[in-house]
mmCIF file of C-alpha atoms in Angstrom:
data_model
loop_
_atom_site.group_PDB
_atom_site.id
_atom_site.type_symbol
_atom_site.label_atom_id
_atom_site.label_comp_id
_atom_site.label_asym_id
_atom_site.label_seq_id
_atom_site.Cartn_x
_atom_site.Cartn_y
_atom_site.Cartn_z
ATOM 1 C CA MET A 172 32.754 -14.887 -61.775
ATOM 2 C CA PRO A 173 34.871 -17.353 -59.869
ATOM 3 C CA VAL A 174 33.701 -21.024 -60.146
ATOM 4 C CA CYS A 175 34.832 -24.605 -59.257
ATOM 5 C CA PHE A 176 35.465 -26.382 -62.219
ATOM 6 C CA VAL A 177 36.521 -29.807 -63.406
ATOM 7 C CA LEU A 178 38.037 -30.782 -66.863
ATOM 8 C CA LEU A 179 36.975 -34.135 -68.281
ATOM 9 C CA GLY A 180 38.486 -34.858 -71.708
ATOM 10 C CA GLU A 181 37.949 -31.611 -73.680
ATOM 11 C CA THR A 182 35.080 -30.367 -71.661
ATOM 12 C CA LEU A 183 35.044 -28.226 -68.679
ATOM 13 C CA TYR A 184 32.260 -28.386 -66.070
ATOM 14 C CA HIS A 185 31.041 -26.445 -63.280
ATOM 15 C CA ALA A 186 27.773 -26.661 -61.396
ATOM 16 C CA ILE A 187 25.302 -24.399 -59.736
ATOM 17 C CA ASP A 188 25.871 -25.437 -56.176
ATOM 18 C CA ALA A 189 23.281 -24.883 -53.300
ATOM 19 C CA LYS A 190 24.713 -21.612 -51.720
ATOM 20 C CA PRO A 191 21.842 -19.257 -51.374
ATOM 21 C CA LYS A 192 20.898 -17.312 -54.209
ATOM 22 C CA ALA A 193 18.476 -14.315 -55.139
ATOM 23 C CA THR A 194 16.669 -16.450 -57.840
ATOM 24 C CA GLY A 195 16.259 -20.070 -58.778
ATOM 25 C CA PRO A 196 19.076 -21.984 -60.757
ATOM 26 C CA ARG A 197 17.308 -21.731 -64.072
ATOM 27 C CA ARG A 198 16.801 -17.892 -63.829
ATOM 28 C CA LEU A 199 20.543 -17.270 -62.901
ATOM 29 C CA ARG A 200 22.145 -14.836 -65.426
ATOM 30 C CA ARG A 201 25.061 -17.166 -66.417
ATOM 31 C CA VAL A 202 22.392 -19.977 -67.149
ATOM 32 C CA ARG A 203 20.499 -17.283 -69.029
ATOM 33 C CA ASN A 204 23.457 -16.026 -70.862
ATOM 34 C CA VAL A 205 24.557 -19.558 -71.832
ATOM 35 C CA ARG A 206 21.185 -20.304 -73.054
ATOM 36 C CA ALA A 207 21.281 -17.129 -75.235
ATOM 37 C CA ASN A 208 24.622 -17.140 -76.429
ATOM 38 C CA PRO A 209 26.731 -20.273 -76.161
ATOM 39 C CA VAL A 210 30.073 -18.793 -77.006
ATOM 40 C CA ALA A 211 32.025 -18.787 -73.658
ATOM 41 C CA ALA A 212 35.415 -18.913 -72.098
ATOM 42 C CA LEU A 213 36.846 -19.831 -68.717
ATOM 43 C CA LEU A 214 40.103 -18.401 -67.627
ATOM 44 C CA VAL A 215 42.033 -20.284 -65.125
ATOM 45 C CA ASP A 216 45.065 -18.332 -63.560
ATOM 46 C CA HIS A 217 47.694 -18.767 -60.761
ATOM 47 C CA TYR A 218 48.458 -15.676 -58.946
ATOM 48 C CA VAL A 219 51.586 -15.211 -56.484
ATOM 49 C CA GLU A 220 53.254 -12.348 -55.263
ATOM 50 C CA ASP A 221 56.486 -13.551 -57.147
ATOM 51 C CA TRP A 222 55.111 -12.442 -60.729
ATOM 52 C CA ARG A 223 58.009 -14.671 -62.401
ATOM 53 C CA ARG A 224 55.629 -17.646 -61.399
ATOM 54 C CA LEU A 225 52.431 -16.175 -62.913
ATOM 55 C CA TRP A 226 50.465 -18.283 -65.383
ATOM 56 C CA TYR A 227 46.975 -18.538 -67.025
ATOM 57 C CA ALA A 228 45.101 -20.824 -69.336
ATOM 58 C CA LEU A 229 42.047 -19.385 -71.295
ATOM 59 C CA PHE A 230 39.599 -22.276 -72.553
ATOM 60 C CA SER A 231 37.178 -21.202 -75.078
ATOM 61 C CA GLY A 232 34.338 -23.037 -76.702
ATOM 62 C CA ARG A 233 30.677 -23.612 -76.843
ATOM 63 C CA ALA A 234 28.714 -23.789 -73.543
ATOM 64 C CA ARG A 235 25.558 -25.621 -72.779
ATOM 65 C CA VAL A 236 23.384 -26.291 -69.652
ATOM 66 C CA ILE A 237 22.918 -29.981 -68.758
ATOM 67 C CA GLU A 238 19.754 -30.605 -66.531
ATOM 68 C CA GLN A 239 19.912 -34.234 -66.186
ATOM 69 C CA GLY A 240 21.273 -37.578 -67.491
ATOM 70 C CA PRO A 241 24.776 -39.412 -67.588
ATOM 71 C CA GLU A 242 26.827 -36.554 -68.594
ATOM 72 C CA GLN A 243 25.466 -34.331 -65.818
ATOM 73 C CA GLN A 244 25.825 -37.236 -63.143
ATOM 74 C CA ARG A 245 29.683 -37.663 -64.315
ATOM 75 C CA ALA A 246 30.214 -34.101 -63.955
ATOM 76 C CA ILE A 247 28.730 -33.862 -60.401
ATOM 77 C CA ALA A 248 30.756 -36.955 -59.274
ATOM 78 C CA ALA A 249 34.032 -35.466 -60.652
ATOM 79 C CA LEU A 250 33.410 -32.193 -58.885
ATOM 80 C CA ARG A 251 32.499 -33.922 -55.690
ATOM 81 C CA ARG A 252 36.033 -35.991 -55.968
ATOM 82 C CA LYS A 253 37.867 -32.675 -56.691
ATOM 83 C CA TYR A 254 36.371 -30.376 -54.072
ATOM 84 C CA LEU A 255 35.990 -31.538 -50.362
ATOM 85 C CA GLN A 256 33.469 -28.734 -49.754
ATOM 86 C CA TYR A 257 31.069 -30.388 -52.142
ATOM 87 C CA ARG A 258 31.165 -33.637 -50.032
ATOM 88 C CA THR A 259 31.079 -32.142 -46.695
ATOM 89 C CA THR A 260 30.145 -28.482 -45.982
ATOM 90 C CA LEU A 261 28.342 -27.550 -49.108
ATOM 91 C CA PRO A 262 27.099 -31.028 -50.524
ATOM 92 C CA LEU A 263 26.709 -30.728 -54.430
ATOM 93 C CA ARG A 264 22.977 -31.848 -55.127
ATOM 94 C CA SER A 265 22.857 -34.581 -57.692
ATOM 95 C CA ASP A 266 20.092 -32.690 -59.457
ATOM 96 C CA ALA A 267 22.164 -29.596 -59.722
ATOM 97 C CA LEU A 268 22.332 -27.954 -63.065
ATOM 98 C CA VAL A 269 25.714 -28.223 -64.841
ATOM 99 C CA ILE A 270 27.421 -25.781 -67.481
ATOM 100 C CA ALA A 271 29.662 -27.398 -69.852
ATOM 101 C CA ILE A 272 32.124 -25.819 -72.095
ATOM 102 C CA ASP A 273 33.254 -28.043 -74.960
ATOM 103 C CA VAL A 274 36.663 -26.642 -75.471
ATOM 104 C CA ARG A 275 37.725 -25.678 -78.942
ATOM 105 C CA ARG A 276 40.793 -23.327 -78.212
ATOM 106 C CA LEU A 277 43.376 -23.045 -75.524
ATOM 107 C CA SER A 278 45.450 -20.185 -74.954
ATOM 108 C CA HIS A 279 48.040 -20.098 -72.219
ATOM 109 C CA TRP A 280 50.945 -18.113 -70.919
ATOM 110 C CA GLN A 281 53.478 -18.303 -68.110
ATOM 111 C CA ALA A 282 56.151 -15.917 -67.063
ATOM 112 C CA SER A 283 59.688 -17.008 -67.660
ATOM 113 C CA SER A 284 61.735 -18.527 -65.011
ATOM 114 C CA PRO A 285 64.654 -16.374 -63.574
ATOM 115 C CA ALA A 286 67.320 -18.767 -65.062
ATOM 116 C CA ARG A 287 65.910 -18.690 -68.591
ATOM 117 C CA ARG A 288 65.935 -14.791 -68.324
ATOM 118 C CA ARG A 289 69.569 -15.066 -67.485
ATOM 119 C CA ALA A 290 70.438 -17.236 -69.982
ATOM 120 C CA ASP A 291 68.603 -15.217 -72.840
ATOM 121 C CA ARG A 292 70.532 -11.960 -71.793
ATOM 122 C CA SER A 293 74.000 -13.690 -71.679
ATOM 123 C CA GLY A 294 73.551 -16.301 -74.282
ATOM 124 C CA ARG A 295 74.433 -18.996 -71.870
ATOM 125 C CA PRO A 296 72.755 -20.591 -68.889
ATOM 126 C CA ALA A 297 73.010 -19.107 -65.568
#
């Protein structure tokens, strides 16, 4: 599922925002899943029609739900700084649940640049 996230140090955070949901924040499937099995991953990708410019980063680690405290408040403040919507049209509540992923592994990939591919084929830079 798409999320708005922020990376602070080696921990990724995303919050349960105030958009209408079918159930309360603590009963959401993603929250229940984290509590039942903390093994988690977040895929960040960049898609453009020019496939030579594609890339992704896969962050894997242990997830946890943070309901209150200094870490939760730091995450909410960072999310508000990063996303204008969290300050204006859809304010992020100060008591929002936060899901943290303590990153233990990073995998990444990017498409090669056209100049690099030409150099690889001819043995010299284009």
